[in-house]
Amino acid sequence: MKTKELEEFSKTLRKAILVSLNAAKSGHSGGSLSSIDILNTLYFGGVLNIDPNNPRNDNQDRFVLSKGHAAPALYVCLAYKGFFDKDLLYTLRKLGSPLQGHPDSKKLKGVCASTGSLGHGLSQAVGMALALKLKKSKSNVYCLIGDGEMQEGLVYEALMCASHYKLDNLCVILDFNGLQIDGAISDVMNISPVKEKFEAFGFLTYEVDGHNYDQLLDAFEQFKKTKNSKPFALIAHTVKGKGVSFMENKYEYHGKPPTDEELNKALLELGVENGI
């Protein structure tokens, strides 16, 4: 898809996130909506080399959602990419459903790593990138982390490891929406300066508007063509709850699904009809 198509398709993906969360009556709205433009670019912008019919092929790229609580964003992308039937989205967080509150690689096709404990996904992504290097594979690993997640010490150990082993096949994407479950990142545990931290660990670092598809596509293109023995970091400045006015920049919607009334209001704003 081109930029305009991605922008329009983002409304469909946001709708699916909200509908599935409403059906579950639990889950994380804010971070799923802040990160969906990034995932949309990866899955539908021609960035990821993946095949829904053969997801375990070693020659494919890997995507790891380290901020596992944003699972609804990943699930809607996998569904619309053809990894499973879209109606399964209605079973989010239901007993027996493979769409658990956090991604489980053993239960759902298309999930490369089980995540949820913050920091662990990035560590797995580093291991994948190192393994691909040892196999002399040309595949890349993309890992999305959260800004609250950057308060975890394990993140910095993973960054240090990625730089030490010159993993230029690793792209770490930071969903930098500035909010976490208890409030502003800067109040709970300030992580600034972020760019300088990535650069100090030896990363080639870019900053973009995480809702601007031209900037996202350009950054991922730079990652693909720049192989200089440095891992790549993409700091994506985003808005928590993006696309739904009453959720935007509200930490209260970190782990809160839309009520029936809120869902109808949100869908009206997006200009889409209910249903998946």
PDB file of C-alpha atoms in Angstrom:
ATOM      1  CA  MET A   1       0.000   0.000   0.000  1.00  0.00           C
ATOM      2  CA  LYS A   2       1.031   3.600  -0.646  1.00  0.00           C
ATOM      3  CA  THR A   3       0.836   6.413   1.916  1.00  0.00           C
ATOM      4  CA  LYS A   4      -2.772   7.467   1.246  1.00  0.00           C
ATOM      5  CA  GLU A   5      -3.945   3.855   1.235  1.00  0.00           C
ATOM      6  CA  LEU A   6      -2.194   3.197   4.537  1.00  0.00           C
ATOM      7  CA  GLU A   7      -3.777   6.279   6.070  1.00  0.00           C
ATOM      8  CA  GLU A   8      -7.231   5.140   5.018  1.00  0.00           C
ATOM      9  CA  PHE A   9      -6.623   1.528   6.044  1.00  0.00           C
ATOM     10  CA  SER A  10      -5.539   2.686   9.508  1.00  0.00           C
ATOM     11  CA  LYS A  11      -9.198   3.531  10.212  1.00  0.00           C
ATOM     12  CA  THR A  12     -10.159  -0.093   9.552  1.00  0.00           C
ATOM     13  CA  LEU A  13      -7.422  -1.346  11.844  1.00  0.00           C
ATOM     14  CA  ARG A  14      -8.355   1.096  14.602  1.00  0.00           C
ATOM     15  CA  LYS A  15     -11.974   0.023  14.302  1.00  0.00           C
ATOM     16  CA  ALA A  16     -10.999  -3.650  14.641  1.00  0.00           C
ATOM     17  CA  ILE A  17      -8.915  -2.865  17.730  1.00  0.00           C
ATOM     18  CA  LEU A  18     -11.778  -1.026  19.404  1.00  0.00           C
ATOM     19  CA  VAL A  19     -14.415  -3.622  18.470  1.00  0.00           C
ATOM     20  CA  SER A  20     -12.294  -6.507  19.766  1.00  0.00           C
ATOM     21  CA  LEU A  21     -11.504  -4.666  23.011  1.00  0.00           C
ATOM     22  CA  ASN A  22     -15.160  -3.832  23.494  1.00  0.00           C
ATOM     23  CA  ALA A  23     -16.089  -7.487  22.966  1.00  0.00           C
ATOM     24  CA  ALA A  24     -13.454  -8.545  25.504  1.00  0.00           C
ATOM     25  CA  LYS A  25     -14.522  -5.921  28.082  1.00  0.00           C
ATOM     26  CA  SER A  26     -10.859  -5.672  29.029  1.00  0.00           C
ATOM     27  CA  GLY A  27      -7.516  -4.885  27.434  1.00  0.00           C
ATOM     28  CA  HIS A  28      -5.289  -2.010  26.401  1.00  0.00           C
ATOM     29  CA  SER A  29      -6.678   0.721  24.176  1.00  0.00           C
ATOM     30  CA  GLY A  30      -4.153   3.564  24.468  1.00  0.00           C
ATOM     31  CA  GLY A  31      -0.947   1.802  23.455  1.00  0.00           C
ATOM     32  CA  SER A  32      -2.642  -0.268  20.776  1.00  0.00           C
ATOM     33  CA  LEU A  33      -3.912   2.893  19.093  1.00  0.00           C
ATOM     34  CA  SER A  34      -0.595   4.735  19.470  1.00  0.00           C
ATOM     35  CA  SER A  35       1.346   1.920  17.799  1.00  0.00           C
ATOM     36  CA  ILE A  36      -1.050   0.828  15.043  1.00  0.00           C
ATOM     37  CA  ASP A  37       0.353   3.180  12.393  1.00  0.00           C
ATOM     38  CA  ILE A  38       3.785   1.650  12.965  1.00  0.00           C
ATOM     39  CA  LEU A  39       2.420  -1.883  12.616  1.00  0.00           C
ATOM     40  CA  ASN A  40       0.318  -0.882   9.624  1.00  0.00           C
ATOM     41  CA  THR A  41       3.486   0.343   7.902  1.00  0.00           C
ATOM     42  CA  LEU A  42       5.359  -2.852   8.723  1.00  0.00           C
ATOM     43  CA  TYR A  43       2.661  -5.307   7.685  1.00  0.00           C
ATOM     44  CA  PHE A  44       0.957  -3.472   4.828  1.00  0.00           C
ATOM     45  CA  GLY A  45       3.558  -0.958   3.658  1.00  0.00           C
ATOM     46  CA  GLY A  46       5.824  -3.549   2.081  1.00  0.00           C
ATOM     47  CA  VAL A  47       8.384  -3.521   4.907  1.00  0.00           C
ATOM     48  CA  LEU A  48       8.117  -7.011   6.395  1.00  0.00           C
ATOM     49  CA  ASN A  49       9.035  -9.996   4.248  1.00  0.00           C
ATOM     50  CA  ILE A  50       6.524 -12.539   5.587  1.00  0.00           C
ATOM     51  CA  ASP A  51       4.232 -15.235   4.231  1.00  0.00           C
ATOM     52  CA  PRO A  52       0.988 -16.075   6.122  1.00  0.00           C
ATOM     53  CA  ASN A  53       0.962 -19.474   4.403  1.00  0.00           C
ATOM     54  CA  ASN A  54       4.446 -20.375   5.605  1.00  0.00           C
ATOM     55  CA  PRO A  55       5.094 -18.346   8.790  1.00  0.00           C
ATOM     56  CA  ARG A  56       7.947 -20.531  10.057  1.00  0.00           C
ATOM     57  CA  ASN A  57      10.116 -20.051   6.963  1.00  0.00           C
ATOM     58  CA  ASP A  58      13.630 -19.172   8.130  1.00  0.00           C
ATOM     59  CA  ASN A  59      14.109 -16.820   5.183  1.00  0.00           C
ATOM     60  CA  GLN A  60      11.433 -14.424   6.434  1.00  0.00           C
ATOM     61  CA  ASP A  61      11.682 -11.345   8.628  1.00  0.00           C
ATOM     62  CA  ARG A  62      10.652 -11.458  12.290  1.00  0.00           C
ATOM     63  CA  PHE A  63       8.500  -9.011  14.217  1.00  0.00           C
ATOM     64  CA  VAL A  64       8.522  -9.030  18.009  1.00  0.00           C
ATOM     65  CA  LEU A  65       5.984  -7.040  20.019  1.00  0.00           C
ATOM     66  CA  SER A  66       7.991  -6.506  23.176  1.00  0.00           C
ATOM     67  CA  LYS A  67       5.269  -4.246  24.639  1.00  0.00           C
ATOM     68  CA  GLY A  68       3.005  -7.280  24.675  1.00  0.00           C
ATOM     69  CA  HIS A  69       0.018  -5.505  26.225  1.00  0.00           C
ATOM     70  CA  ALA A  70      -0.529  -3.825  22.816  1.00  0.00           C
ATOM     71  CA  ALA A  71      -1.472  -7.269  21.479  1.00  0.00           C
ATOM     72  CA  PRO A  72      -4.765  -6.041  19.927  1.00  0.00           C
ATOM     73  CA  ALA A  73      -2.745  -3.977  17.428  1.00  0.00           C
ATOM     74  CA  LEU A  74      -0.718  -7.031  16.444  1.00  0.00           C
ATOM     75  CA  TYR A  75      -3.765  -9.294  16.260  1.00  0.00           C
ATOM     76  CA  VAL A  76      -5.710  -7.057  13.874  1.00  0.00           C
ATOM     77  CA  CYS A  77      -2.687  -6.825  11.560  1.00  0.00           C
ATOM     78  CA  LEU A  78      -2.227 -10.597  11.552  1.00  0.00           C
ATOM     79  CA  ALA A  79      -5.940 -11.107  10.893  1.00  0.00           C
ATOM     80  CA  TYR A  80      -6.112  -8.691   7.985  1.00  0.00           C
ATOM     81  CA  LYS A  81      -2.834 -10.076   6.628  1.00  0.00           C
ATOM     82  CA  GLY A  82      -4.452 -13.507   6.427  1.00  0.00           C
ATOM     83  CA  PHE A  83      -2.823 -15.398   9.285  1.00  0.00           C
ATOM     84  CA  PHE A  84      -6.233 -16.301  10.703  1.00  0.00           C
ATOM     85  CA  ASP A  85      -9.922 -15.548  10.202  1.00  0.00           C
ATOM     86  CA  LYS A  86     -10.899 -12.006  11.208  1.00  0.00           C
ATOM     87  CA  ASP A  87     -13.914 -13.258  13.198  1.00  0.00           C
ATOM     88  CA  LEU A  88     -11.460 -14.668  15.728  1.00  0.00           C
ATOM     89  CA  LEU A  89     -10.844 -11.080  16.843  1.00  0.00           C
ATOM     90  CA  TYR A  90     -14.178 -11.198  18.665  1.00  0.00           C
ATOM     91  CA  THR A  91     -12.670 -13.826  20.997  1.00  0.00           C
ATOM     92  CA  LEU A  92      -9.920 -11.552  22.338  1.00  0.00           C
ATOM     93  CA  ARG A  93      -9.104 -12.481  25.953  1.00  0.00           C
ATOM     94  CA  LYS A  94     -11.857 -15.096  26.053  1.00  0.00           C
ATOM     95  CA  LEU A  95     -11.203 -18.412  27.805  1.00  0.00           C
ATOM     96  CA  GLY A  96      -9.673 -20.870  25.343  1.00  0.00           C
ATOM     97  CA  SER A  97      -8.979 -18.265  22.659  1.00  0.00           C
ATOM     98  CA  PRO A  98      -5.497 -18.112  21.109  1.00  0.00           C
ATOM     99  CA  LEU A  99      -5.843 -14.310  21.270  1.00  0.00           C
ATOM    100  CA  GLN A 100      -4.603 -13.981  24.808  1.00  0.00           C
ATOM    101  CA  GLY A 101      -4.032 -10.715  26.649  1.00  0.00           C
ATOM    102  CA  HIS A 102      -0.392 -10.972  25.618  1.00  0.00           C
ATOM    103  CA  PRO A 103       0.955 -12.719  22.493  1.00  0.00           C
ATOM    104  CA  ASP A 104       1.691 -16.448  22.736  1.00  0.00           C
ATOM    105  CA  SER A 105       3.846 -17.880  19.947  1.00  0.00           C
ATOM    106  CA  LYS A 106       2.737 -21.442  20.755  1.00  0.00           C
ATOM    107  CA  LYS A 107      -0.941 -20.668  20.305  1.00  0.00           C
ATOM    108  CA  LEU A 108      -1.163 -18.229  17.399  1.00  0.00           C
ATOM    109  CA  LYS A 109       0.296 -18.385  13.910  1.00  0.00           C
ATOM    110  CA  GLY A 110       2.295 -15.297  13.036  1.00  0.00           C
ATOM    111  CA  VAL A 111       3.472 -14.523  16.580  1.00  0.00           C
ATOM    112  CA  CYS A 112       7.260 -14.863  16.680  1.00  0.00           C
ATOM    113  CA  ALA A 113       7.752 -14.490  20.418  1.00  0.00           C
ATOM    114  CA  SER A 114       5.685 -14.787  23.588  1.00  0.00           C
ATOM    115  CA  THR A 115       5.882 -11.411  25.304  1.00  0.00           C
ATOM    116  CA  GLY A 116       4.338  -9.431  28.105  1.00  0.00           C
ATOM    117  CA  SER A 117       6.993  -9.223  30.812  1.00  0.00           C
ATOM    118  CA  LEU A 118       8.517  -5.916  29.762  1.00  0.00           C
ATOM    119  CA  GLY A 119      12.019  -6.049  28.309  1.00  0.00           C
ATOM    120  CA  HIS A 120      11.901  -9.753  27.524  1.00  0.00           C
ATOM    121  CA  GLY A 121      10.729  -9.263  23.933  1.00  0.00           C
ATOM    122  CA  LEU A 122      13.702  -7.090  23.036  1.00  0.00           C
ATOM    123  CA  SER A 123      16.070  -9.661  24.508  1.00  0.00           C
ATOM    124  CA  GLN A 124      14.442 -12.368  22.373  1.00  0.00           C
ATOM    125  CA  ALA A 125      14.697 -10.140  19.305  1.00  0.00           C
ATOM    126  CA  VAL A 126      18.418  -9.669  19.907  1.00  0.00           C
ATOM    127  CA  GLY A 127      18.823 -13.442  20.135  1.00  0.00           C
ATOM    128  CA  MET A 128      16.914 -13.902  16.869  1.00  0.00           C
ATOM    129  CA  ALA A 129      19.047 -11.294  15.110  1.00  0.00           C
ATOM    130  CA  LEU A 130      22.243 -12.914  16.349  1.00  0.00           C
ATOM    131  CA  ALA A 131      21.056 -16.359  15.221  1.00  0.00           C
ATOM    132  CA  LEU A 132      20.239 -15.002  11.748  1.00  0.00           C
ATOM    133  CA  LYS A 133      23.698 -13.437  11.570  1.00  0.00           C
ATOM    134  CA  LEU A 134      25.340 -16.735  12.429  1.00  0.00           C
ATOM    135  CA  LYS A 135      23.259 -18.428   9.711  1.00  0.00           C
ATOM    136  CA  LYS A 136      24.348 -15.683   7.266  1.00  0.00           C
ATOM    137  CA  SER A 137      20.669 -14.973   6.628  1.00  0.00           C
ATOM    138  CA  LYS A 138      19.575 -11.731   4.950  1.00  0.00           C
ATOM    139  CA  SER A 139      16.390 -11.565   7.032  1.00  0.00           C
ATOM    140  CA  ASN A 140      15.779  -8.733   9.488  1.00  0.00           C
ATOM    141  CA  VAL A 141      14.277  -8.530  12.968  1.00  0.00           C
ATOM    142  CA  TYR A 142      11.930  -5.700  13.949  1.00  0.00           C
ATOM    143  CA  CYS A 143      11.077  -5.159  17.607  1.00  0.00           C
ATOM    144  CA  LEU A 144       8.569  -2.675  19.011  1.00  0.00           C
ATOM    145  CA  ILE A 145       9.167  -1.520  22.579  1.00  0.00           C
ATOM    146  CA  GLY A 146       7.280   0.953  24.770  1.00  0.00           C
ATOM    147  CA  ASP A 147       8.600   4.047  26.488  1.00  0.00           C
ATOM    148  CA  GLY A 148       7.494   2.753  29.884  1.00  0.00           C
ATOM    149  CA  GLU A 149       9.355  -0.413  28.994  1.00  0.00           C
ATOM    150  CA  MET A 150      12.557   1.601  28.733  1.00  0.00           C
ATOM    151  CA  GLN A 151      12.483   1.886  32.514  1.00  0.00           C
ATOM    152  CA  GLU A 152      13.459  -1.789  32.657  1.00  0.00           C
ATOM    153  CA  GLY A 153      17.148  -2.574  33.143  1.00  0.00           C
ATOM    154  CA  LEU A 154      16.889  -5.610  30.875  1.00  0.00           C
ATOM    155  CA  VAL A 155      16.309  -3.269  27.921  1.00  0.00           C
ATOM    156  CA  TYR A 156      19.752  -1.738  28.311  1.00  0.00           C
ATOM    157  CA  GLU A 157      21.449  -5.112  28.597  1.00  0.00           C
ATOM    158  CA  ALA A 158      19.777  -6.073  25.298  1.00  0.00           C
ATOM    159  CA  LEU A 159      20.874  -2.821  23.634  1.00  0.00           C
ATOM    160  CA  MET A 160      24.434  -3.388  24.819  1.00  0.00           C
ATOM    161  CA  CYS A 161      24.398  -6.925  23.435  1.00  0.00           C
ATOM    162  CA  ALA A 162      22.996  -5.825  20.063  1.00  0.00           C
ATOM    163  CA  SER A 163      25.735  -3.249  19.663  1.00  0.00           C
ATOM    164  CA  HIS A 164      28.492  -5.611  20.823  1.00  0.00           C
ATOM    165  CA  TYR A 165      27.552  -8.198  18.200  1.00  0.00           C
ATOM    166  CA  LYS A 166      27.076  -5.557  15.469  1.00  0.00           C
ATOM    167  CA  LEU A 167      23.504  -6.605  14.744  1.00  0.00           C
ATOM    168  CA  ASP A 168      22.726  -4.355  11.804  1.00  0.00           C
ATOM    169  CA  ASN A 169      19.839  -6.698  10.980  1.00  0.00           C
ATOM    170  CA  LEU A 170      17.974  -5.481  14.085  1.00  0.00           C
ATOM    171  CA  CYS A 171      15.546  -2.544  14.049  1.00  0.00           C
ATOM    172  CA  VAL A 172      14.322  -1.437  17.488  1.00  0.00           C
ATOM    173  CA  ILE A 173      11.227   0.786  17.301  1.00  0.00           C
ATOM    174  CA  LEU A 174      10.225   2.887  20.297  1.00  0.00           C
ATOM    175  CA  ASP A 175       6.532   3.758  20.631  1.00  0.00           C
ATOM    176  CA  PHE A 176       7.190   7.051  22.428  1.00  0.00           C
ATOM    177  CA  ASN A 177       3.734   8.249  23.501  1.00  0.00           C
ATOM    178  CA  GLY A 178       4.925   9.706  26.810  1.00  0.00           C
ATOM    179  CA  LEU A 179       2.373   7.944  29.034  1.00  0.00           C
ATOM    180  CA  GLN A 180       2.195   4.736  31.030  1.00  0.00           C
ATOM    181  CA  ILE A 181      -0.373   3.143  33.324  1.00  0.00           C
ATOM    182  CA  ASP A 182       0.249   5.540  36.237  1.00  0.00           C
ATOM    183  CA  GLY A 183       0.748   8.779  34.318  1.00  0.00           C
ATOM    184  CA  ALA A 184       3.438  10.627  32.418  1.00  0.00           C
ATOM    185  CA  ILE A 185       6.730   8.855  31.780  1.00  0.00           C
ATOM    186  CA  SER A 186       8.567  11.974  32.905  1.00  0.00           C
ATOM    187  CA  ASP A 187       6.809  11.829  36.292  1.00  0.00           C
ATOM    188  CA  VAL A 188       6.937   8.092  36.959  1.00  0.00           C
ATOM    189  CA  MET A 189      10.556   7.489  35.850  1.00  0.00           C
ATOM    190  CA  ASN A 190      12.070   9.865  33.324  1.00  0.00           C
ATOM    191  CA  ILE A 191      13.853   8.100  30.444  1.00  0.00           C
ATOM    192  CA  SER A 192      15.174  11.208  28.679  1.00  0.00           C
ATOM    193  CA  PRO A 193      17.388  11.851  26.814  1.00  0.00           C
ATOM    194  CA  VAL A 194      16.263   8.928  24.656  1.00  0.00           C
ATOM    195  CA  LYS A 195      18.103   9.508  21.378  1.00  0.00           C
ATOM    196  CA  GLU A 196      21.372  10.056  23.202  1.00  0.00           C
ATOM    197  CA  LYS A 197      20.892   6.785  25.086  1.00  0.00           C
ATOM    198  CA  PHE A 198      20.452   4.764  21.889  1.00  0.00           C
ATOM    199  CA  GLU A 199      23.444   6.496  20.304  1.00  0.00           C
ATOM    200  CA  ALA A 200      25.577   5.881  23.389  1.00  0.00           C
ATOM    201  CA  PHE A 201      24.846   2.164  22.985  1.00  0.00           C
ATOM    202  CA  GLY A 202      26.075   2.335  19.395  1.00  0.00           C
ATOM    203  CA  PHE A 203      22.774   2.479  17.508  1.00  0.00           C
ATOM    204  CA  LEU A 204      22.151   4.334  14.281  1.00  0.00           C
ATOM    205  CA  THR A 205      19.184   6.384  15.465  1.00  0.00           C
ATOM    206  CA  TYR A 206      16.313   8.097  13.642  1.00  0.00           C
ATOM    207  CA  GLU A 207      13.397  10.132  15.028  1.00  0.00           C
ATOM    208  CA  VAL A 208      10.037  10.326  13.247  1.00  0.00           C
ATOM    209  CA  ASP A 209       6.403  11.216  13.738  1.00  0.00           C
ATOM    210  CA  GLY A 210       4.982   7.765  14.457  1.00  0.00           C
ATOM    211  CA  HIS A 211       1.737   8.633  12.678  1.00  0.00           C
ATOM    212  CA  ASN A 212       3.353   9.995   9.508  1.00  0.00           C
ATOM    213  CA  TYR A 213       3.504   7.224   6.920  1.00  0.00           C
ATOM    214  CA  ASP A 214       5.989   8.985   4.650  1.00  0.00           C
ATOM    215  CA  GLN A 215       8.429   9.360   7.541  1.00  0.00           C
ATOM    216  CA  LEU A 216       7.913   5.789   8.722  1.00  0.00           C
ATOM    217  CA  LEU A 217       8.392   4.310   5.249  1.00  0.00           C
ATOM    218  CA  ASP A 218      11.521   6.394   4.679  1.00  0.00           C
ATOM    219  CA  ALA A 219      13.022   5.342   8.026  1.00  0.00           C
ATOM    220  CA  PHE A 220      12.446   1.655   7.379  1.00  0.00           C
ATOM    221  CA  GLU A 221      13.991   2.066   3.923  1.00  0.00           C
ATOM    222  CA  GLN A 222      17.052   3.642   5.532  1.00  0.00           C
ATOM    223  CA  PHE A 223      17.309   0.667   7.879  1.00  0.00           C
ATOM    224  CA  LYS A 224      17.161  -1.825   5.029  1.00  0.00           C
ATOM    225  CA  LYS A 225      19.846  -0.172   2.938  1.00  0.00           C
ATOM    226  CA  THR A 226      22.211   0.911   5.728  1.00  0.00           C
ATOM    227  CA  LYS A 227      24.300  -2.064   6.789  1.00  0.00           C
ATOM    228  CA  ASN A 228      27.231  -0.613   8.709  1.00  0.00           C
ATOM    229  CA  SER A 229      27.599  -3.065  11.621  1.00  0.00           C
ATOM    230  CA  LYS A 230      25.318  -0.898  13.784  1.00  0.00           C
ATOM    231  CA  PRO A 231      21.859  -1.859  15.036  1.00  0.00           C
ATOM    232  CA  PHE A 232      19.094   0.576  14.100  1.00  0.00           C
ATOM    233  CA  ALA A 233      16.802   2.486  16.477  1.00  0.00           C
ATOM    234  CA  LEU A 234      13.669   4.287  15.347  1.00  0.00           C
ATOM    235  CA  ILE A 235      12.171   6.665  17.896  1.00  0.00           C
ATOM    236  CA  ALA A 236       8.541   7.095  16.848  1.00  0.00           C
ATOM    237  CA  HIS A 237       6.832  10.001  18.591  1.00  0.00           C
ATOM    238  CA  THR A 238       3.203   8.977  19.005  1.00  0.00           C
ATOM    239  CA  VAL A 239      -0.025   9.936  20.756  1.00  0.00           C
ATOM    240  CA  LYS A 240      -1.577   7.529  23.218  1.00  0.00           C
ATOM    241  CA  GLY A 241      -5.100   6.691  22.046  1.00  0.00           C
ATOM    242  CA  LYS A 242      -4.428   8.243  18.620  1.00  0.00           C
ATOM    243  CA  GLY A 243      -7.490   8.550  16.395  1.00  0.00           C
ATOM    244  CA  VAL A 244     -10.093   8.719  19.161  1.00  0.00           C
ATOM    245  CA  SER A 245     -10.332  12.237  20.572  1.00  0.00           C
ATOM    246  CA  PHE A 246     -11.523  11.342  24.065  1.00  0.00           C
ATOM    247  CA  MET A 247      -8.748   8.738  24.452  1.00  0.00           C
ATOM    248  CA  GLU A 248      -5.870  10.819  23.110  1.00  0.00           C
ATOM    249  CA  ASN A 249      -3.170  11.672  25.668  1.00  0.00           C
ATOM    250  CA  LYS A 250      -5.205  10.088  28.470  1.00  0.00           C
ATOM    251  CA  TYR A 251      -3.231   7.627  30.577  1.00  0.00           C
ATOM    252  CA  GLU A 252      -6.539   6.402  32.006  1.00  0.00           C
ATOM    253  CA  TYR A 253      -7.081   4.507  28.737  1.00  0.00           C
ATOM    254  CA  HIS A 254      -3.807   2.607  29.052  1.00  0.00           C
ATOM    255  CA  GLY A 255      -5.639  -0.536  30.150  1.00  0.00           C
ATOM    256  CA  LYS A 256      -9.257   0.423  29.603  1.00  0.00           C
ATOM    257  CA  PRO A 257     -11.480  -0.871  26.763  1.00  0.00           C
ATOM    258  CA  PRO A 258     -14.243   1.269  25.252  1.00  0.00           C
ATOM    259  CA  THR A 259     -17.750   0.915  26.632  1.00  0.00           C
ATOM    260  CA  ASP A 260     -20.594   0.386  24.168  1.00  0.00           C
ATOM    261  CA  GLU A 261     -21.312   4.116  24.164  1.00  0.00           C
ATOM    262  CA  GLU A 262     -17.628   4.987  23.737  1.00  0.00           C
ATOM    263  CA  LEU A 263     -17.262   2.466  20.912  1.00  0.00           C
ATOM    264  CA  ASN A 264     -20.131   4.027  18.967  1.00  0.00           C
ATOM    265  CA  LYS A 265     -18.694   7.488  19.532  1.00  0.00           C
ATOM    266  CA  ALA A 266     -15.233   6.386  18.425  1.00  0.00           C
ATOM    267  CA  LEU A 267     -16.493   4.676  15.277  1.00  0.00           C
ATOM    268  CA  LEU A 268     -18.431   7.805  14.381  1.00  0.00           C
ATOM    269  CA  GLU A 269     -15.222   9.844  14.698  1.00  0.00           C
ATOM    270  CA  LEU A 270     -13.339   7.372  12.513  1.00  0.00           C
ATOM    271  CA  GLY A 271     -16.136   7.383   9.956  1.00  0.00           C
ATOM    272  CA  VAL A 272     -16.480   3.598   9.911  1.00  0.00           C
ATOM    273  CA  GLU A 273     -19.286   1.161  10.636  1.00  0.00           C
ATOM    274  CA  ASN A 274     -19.327  -1.318  13.499  1.00  0.00           C
ATOM    275  CA  GLY A 275     -18.115  -4.853  12.904  1.00  0.00           C
ATOM    276  CA  ILE A 276     -14.903  -6.564  11.865  1.00  0.00           C
TER     277      ILE A 276
END
